[in-house]
Amino acid sequence: MISGKKIYLASRSPRRRELLAQIGVGFDLLLLRDDSARGMDVDETPHPGENPHDYVLRVSHAKAEVGWQRVQQRRLPLFPVLAADTAVVLNDRIMGKPANREEAMEMLLALSGKRHEVLTAVSVANAGRIEQKLSATIVQFGKLTDHAVRRYAMTGESLDKAGAYAIQGYAAAFIEKIEGSYSGVMGLPLYETAELLASFSVDIL
């Protein structure tokens, strides 16, 4: 096991890159295949009846595990691999990324005036060891008008976001309050991430 500041980030999310940089963690990107036409490294389809907490932990674990396999296959330097998975959950229903603007508007109207949960699981893999942490945050949306939802959907910001919104973007105006981790809603809870990385002797700051 090699200690130090650098890790591999097994994620395409620019938000996760920004958050890691915010706490001074050096990283290289380790991109997994996510194109269904060419084959996906990790199937993110929820299992029938799967608990949302179990779902994000399972997918995050799989991403870290596959990432570590890629490090070995490509004979890369043996730095830890960090992966994460985020789900927006309303009444035990996992709300994924909308396929189009119409679906995004449906999701936002479903969240309007309600409390929902945002779950982010973080996993770190190195030398056959995988450790995980789970962040759970409650988000309260204000009541949204059809006009506001339509205008937000037209920005395109919701199309690659779980639950069809980005807390760090225009949708911040929709959120009445949160109980938990702001960075967790963005996609990488920094407190839990720092704890995990420290357990792998990765320096923070």
CSV table of C-alpha atoms in Angstrom, one decimal:
chain,number,residue,atom,x,y,z
A,1,MET,CA,0.0,0.0,0.0
A,2,ILE,CA,1.4,3.4,-1.0
A,3,SER,CA,0.6,6.4,1.1
A,4,GLY,CA,0.7,10.0,0.0
A,5,LYS,CA,-1.6,12.7,-1.4
A,6,LYS,CA,-2.5,11.3,-4.8
A,7,ILE,CA,-5.5,9.1,-5.5
A,8,TYR,CA,-7.5,8.0,-8.5
A,9,LEU,CA,-11.0,9.4,-8.9
A,10,ALA,CA,-13.3,6.9,-10.6
A,11,SER,CA,-15.9,9.5,-11.6
A,12,ARG,CA,-16.8,11.8,-14.5
A,13,SER,CA,-18.4,14.3,-12.3
A,14,PRO,CA,-16.9,17.8,-12.4
A,15,ARG,CA,-18.5,18.5,-9.0
A,16,ARG,CA,-16.5,15.7,-7.4
A,17,ARG,CA,-13.3,17.0,-9.0
A,18,GLU,CA,-14.0,20.5,-7.6
A,19,LEU,CA,-14.7,19.1,-4.1
A,20,LEU,CA,-11.6,17.0,-3.9
A,21,ALA,CA,-9.5,20.0,-5.0
A,22,GLN,CA,-11.2,22.1,-2.4
A,23,ILE,CA,-9.7,19.9,0.4
A,24,GLY,CA,-6.3,19.7,-1.3
A,25,VAL,CA,-6.4,16.1,-2.5
A,26,GLY,CA,-4.3,15.4,-5.6
A,27,PHE,CA,-5.9,12.9,-8.0
A,28,ASP,CA,-5.8,11.5,-11.5
A,29,LEU,CA,-9.0,10.6,-13.3
A,30,LEU,CA,-9.8,6.9,-13.8
A,31,LEU,CA,-12.7,6.8,-16.2
A,32,LEU,CA,-15.0,3.8,-16.2
A,33,ARG,CA,-17.1,2.9,-19.2
A,34,ASP,CA,-20.6,4.1,-18.9
A,35,ASP,CA,-21.8,3.8,-22.5
A,36,SER,CA,-24.6,1.1,-22.7
A,37,ALA,CA,-23.9,0.7,-26.4
A,38,ARG,CA,-20.2,-0.3,-25.8
A,39,GLY,CA,-20.7,-2.0,-22.5
A,40,MET,CA,-20.8,-0.5,-19.0
A,41,ASP,CA,-18.2,-1.3,-16.3
A,42,VAL,CA,-20.9,-0.9,-13.5
A,43,ASP,CA,-24.6,-1.5,-14.0
A,44,GLU,CA,-26.4,1.2,-12.0
A,45,THR,CA,-29.8,-0.3,-12.4
A,46,PRO,CA,-31.5,-0.7,-9.0
A,47,HIS,CA,-32.4,-4.3,-8.1
A,48,PRO,CA,-36.1,-5.0,-7.6
A,49,GLY,CA,-37.1,-4.0,-4.0
A,50,GLU,CA,-33.6,-2.8,-3.2
A,51,ASN,CA,-33.3,-0.4,-0.3
A,52,PRO,CA,-31.9,3.0,-1.5
A,53,HIS,CA,-29.2,3.0,1.2
A,54,ASP,CA,-28.1,-0.5,0.0
A,55,TYR,CA,-28.3,0.6,-3.6
A,56,VAL,CA,-25.8,3.5,-3.3
A,57,LEU,CA,-23.5,1.5,-1.2
A,58,ARG,CA,-23.5,-1.4,-3.7
A,59,VAL,CA,-23.0,0.8,-6.7
A,60,SER,CA,-20.2,2.9,-5.0
A,61,HIS,CA,-18.5,-0.4,-3.9
A,62,ALA,CA,-18.7,-1.8,-7.5
A,63,LYS,CA,-17.2,1.4,-9.0
A,64,ALA,CA,-14.3,1.3,-6.5
A,65,GLU,CA,-13.7,-2.4,-7.1
A,66,VAL,CA,-13.7,-2.1,-10.9
A,67,GLY,CA,-11.5,1.0,-10.6
A,68,TRP,CA,-8.9,-0.9,-8.6
A,69,GLN,CA,-9.0,-3.8,-11.2
A,70,ARG,CA,-8.3,-1.2,-13.9
A,71,VAL,CA,-5.3,0.2,-12.0
A,72,GLN,CA,-3.9,-3.3,-11.9
A,73,GLN,CA,-4.7,-4.2,-15.5
A,74,ARG,CA,-3.1,-1.0,-16.8
A,75,ARG,CA,-0.1,-1.4,-14.5
A,76,LEU,CA,-0.6,2.1,-13.1
A,77,PRO,CA,1.0,3.3,-9.8
A,78,LEU,CA,-0.8,1.7,-6.9
A,79,PHE,CA,-2.7,4.7,-5.5
A,80,PRO,CA,-6.1,4.3,-3.8
A,81,VAL,CA,-9.2,4.5,-5.9
A,82,LEU,CA,-12.1,6.7,-4.8
A,83,ALA,CA,-15.6,6.3,-6.1
A,84,ALA,CA,-19.0,7.6,-5.1
A,85,ASP,CA,-22.7,7.2,-6.0
A,86,THR,CA,-25.5,9.6,-5.2
A,87,ALA,CA,-29.3,9.0,-5.2
A,88,VAL,CA,-32.2,11.4,-4.6
A,89,VAL,CA,-34.9,9.5,-2.8
A,90,LEU,CA,-38.6,10.5,-2.5
A,91,ASN,CA,-40.9,8.2,-0.6
A,92,ASP,CA,-38.4,5.3,-1.0
A,93,ARG,CA,-38.3,5.9,-4.8
A,94,ILE,CA,-34.9,6.4,-6.3
A,95,MET,CA,-35.0,9.3,-8.7
A,96,GLY,CA,-32.2,9.0,-11.2
A,97,LYS,CA,-31.1,11.3,-13.9
A,98,PRO,CA,-33.8,12.5,-16.2
A,99,ALA,CA,-33.8,11.3,-19.8
A,100,ASN,CA,-35.1,14.6,-21.2
A,101,ARG,CA,-36.5,17.9,-20.1
A,102,GLU,CA,-40.1,16.6,-19.8
A,103,GLU,CA,-38.9,14.0,-17.3
A,104,ALA,CA,-36.9,16.6,-15.5
A,105,MET,CA,-40.0,18.7,-15.1
A,106,GLU,CA,-41.9,15.8,-13.8
A,107,MET,CA,-39.3,15.0,-11.2
A,108,LEU,CA,-39.1,18.7,-10.0
A,109,LEU,CA,-42.8,18.9,-9.7
A,110,ALA,CA,-42.8,15.7,-7.6
A,111,LEU,CA,-40.2,17.3,-5.3
A,112,SER,CA,-42.1,20.6,-5.0
A,113,GLY,CA,-43.0,21.5,-1.5
A,114,LYS,CA,-41.7,18.2,-0.1
A,115,ARG,CA,-38.8,16.8,1.9
A,116,HIS,CA,-36.6,14.3,0.2
A,117,GLU,CA,-33.4,12.4,1.1
A,118,VAL,CA,-30.1,12.6,-0.8
A,119,LEU,CA,-27.8,9.7,-0.2
A,120,THR,CA,-24.2,9.6,-1.2
A,121,ALA,CA,-22.0,6.6,-0.6
A,122,VAL,CA,-18.2,7.0,-0.9
A,123,SER,CA,-15.9,4.0,-1.3
A,124,VAL,CA,-12.1,3.8,-1.4
A,125,ALA,CA,-10.2,0.7,-2.7
A,126,ASN,CA,-6.6,-0.2,-2.3
A,127,ALA,CA,-4.7,-3.5,-2.3
A,128,GLY,CA,-7.8,-5.6,-2.0
A,129,ARG,CA,-9.3,-3.5,0.8
A,130,ILE,CA,-12.5,-1.4,0.3
A,131,GLU,CA,-13.9,0.9,3.0
A,132,GLN,CA,-17.2,2.8,2.7
A,133,LYS,CA,-19.1,5.7,4.3
A,134,LEU,CA,-22.6,6.8,3.7
A,135,SER,CA,-23.9,10.4,3.9
A,136,ALA,CA,-27.7,11.0,4.3
A,137,THR,CA,-29.1,14.6,3.9
A,138,ILE,CA,-32.7,15.8,4.1
A,139,VAL,CA,-33.5,18.5,1.6
A,140,GLN,CA,-36.7,20.6,1.8
A,141,PHE,CA,-38.0,22.1,-1.5
A,142,GLY,CA,-40.2,25.1,-1.5
A,143,LYS,CA,-43.4,25.1,-3.5
A,144,LEU,CA,-42.5,25.4,-7.2
A,145,THR,CA,-44.6,27.0,-9.9
A,146,ASP,CA,-45.0,25.4,-13.3
A,147,HIS,CA,-43.3,28.5,-14.8
A,148,ALA,CA,-40.2,28.2,-12.5
A,149,VAL,CA,-39.9,24.5,-13.3
A,150,ARG,CA,-40.2,25.1,-17.0
A,151,ARG,CA,-37.6,27.9,-17.0
A,152,TYR,CA,-35.2,25.8,-14.9
A,153,ALA,CA,-35.6,22.8,-17.2
A,154,MET,CA,-34.8,25.0,-20.2
A,155,THR,CA,-31.4,25.8,-18.8
A,156,GLY,CA,-30.3,22.2,-19.3
A,157,GLU,CA,-28.7,22.1,-15.8
A,158,SER,CA,-31.0,19.2,-14.7
A,159,LEU,CA,-30.2,16.7,-17.4
A,160,ASP,CA,-27.2,15.0,-15.9
A,161,LYS,CA,-28.2,15.4,-12.2
A,162,ALA,CA,-29.9,12.8,-9.9
A,163,GLY,CA,-33.3,14.1,-9.1
A,164,ALA,CA,-33.0,16.7,-11.9
A,165,TYR,CA,-31.4,19.5,-9.9
A,166,ALA,CA,-28.0,20.9,-8.9
A,167,ILE,CA,-27.9,22.4,-5.4
A,168,GLN,CA,-24.9,24.5,-6.4
A,169,GLY,CA,-26.6,25.9,-9.5
A,170,TYR,CA,-29.8,27.7,-10.3
A,171,ALA,CA,-31.8,25.2,-8.2
A,172,ALA,CA,-30.4,26.7,-5.0
A,173,ALA,CA,-33.3,29.1,-5.2
A,174,PHE,CA,-35.7,26.2,-4.8
A,175,ILE,CA,-34.3,24.9,-1.6
A,176,GLU,CA,-35.8,26.0,1.7
A,177,LYS,CA,-33.4,24.2,4.0
A,178,ILE,CA,-31.1,21.2,4.3
A,179,GLU,CA,-30.3,19.0,7.2
A,180,GLY,CA,-27.0,17.3,6.7
A,181,SER,CA,-24.1,17.7,4.2
A,182,TYR,CA,-24.2,20.3,1.5
A,183,SER,CA,-21.2,18.7,-0.2
A,184,GLY,CA,-23.0,15.3,0.1
A,185,VAL,CA,-25.9,16.7,-2.0
A,186,MET,CA,-23.3,17.9,-4.5
A,187,GLY,CA,-22.1,14.4,-4.8
A,188,LEU,CA,-19.1,14.0,-2.4
A,189,PRO,CA,-19.5,14.5,1.3
A,190,LEU,CA,-16.2,16.0,2.3
A,191,TYR,CA,-16.2,15.1,6.0
A,192,GLU,CA,-16.8,11.4,5.3
A,193,THR,CA,-14.4,11.5,2.4
A,194,ALA,CA,-11.6,13.0,4.5
A,195,GLU,CA,-12.1,10.3,7.1
A,196,LEU,CA,-11.9,7.5,4.6
A,197,LEU,CA,-8.8,8.9,2.9
A,198,ALA,CA,-7.1,9.4,6.2
A,199,SER,CA,-7.7,5.7,7.0
A,200,PHE,CA,-5.7,5.0,3.8
A,201,SER,CA,-2.9,7.3,4.8
A,202,VAL,CA,-3.9,9.9,2.2
A,203,ASP,CA,-3.0,13.4,3.3
A,204,ILE,CA,-5.7,16.1,3.4
A,205,LEU,CA,-4.7,19.8,2.8
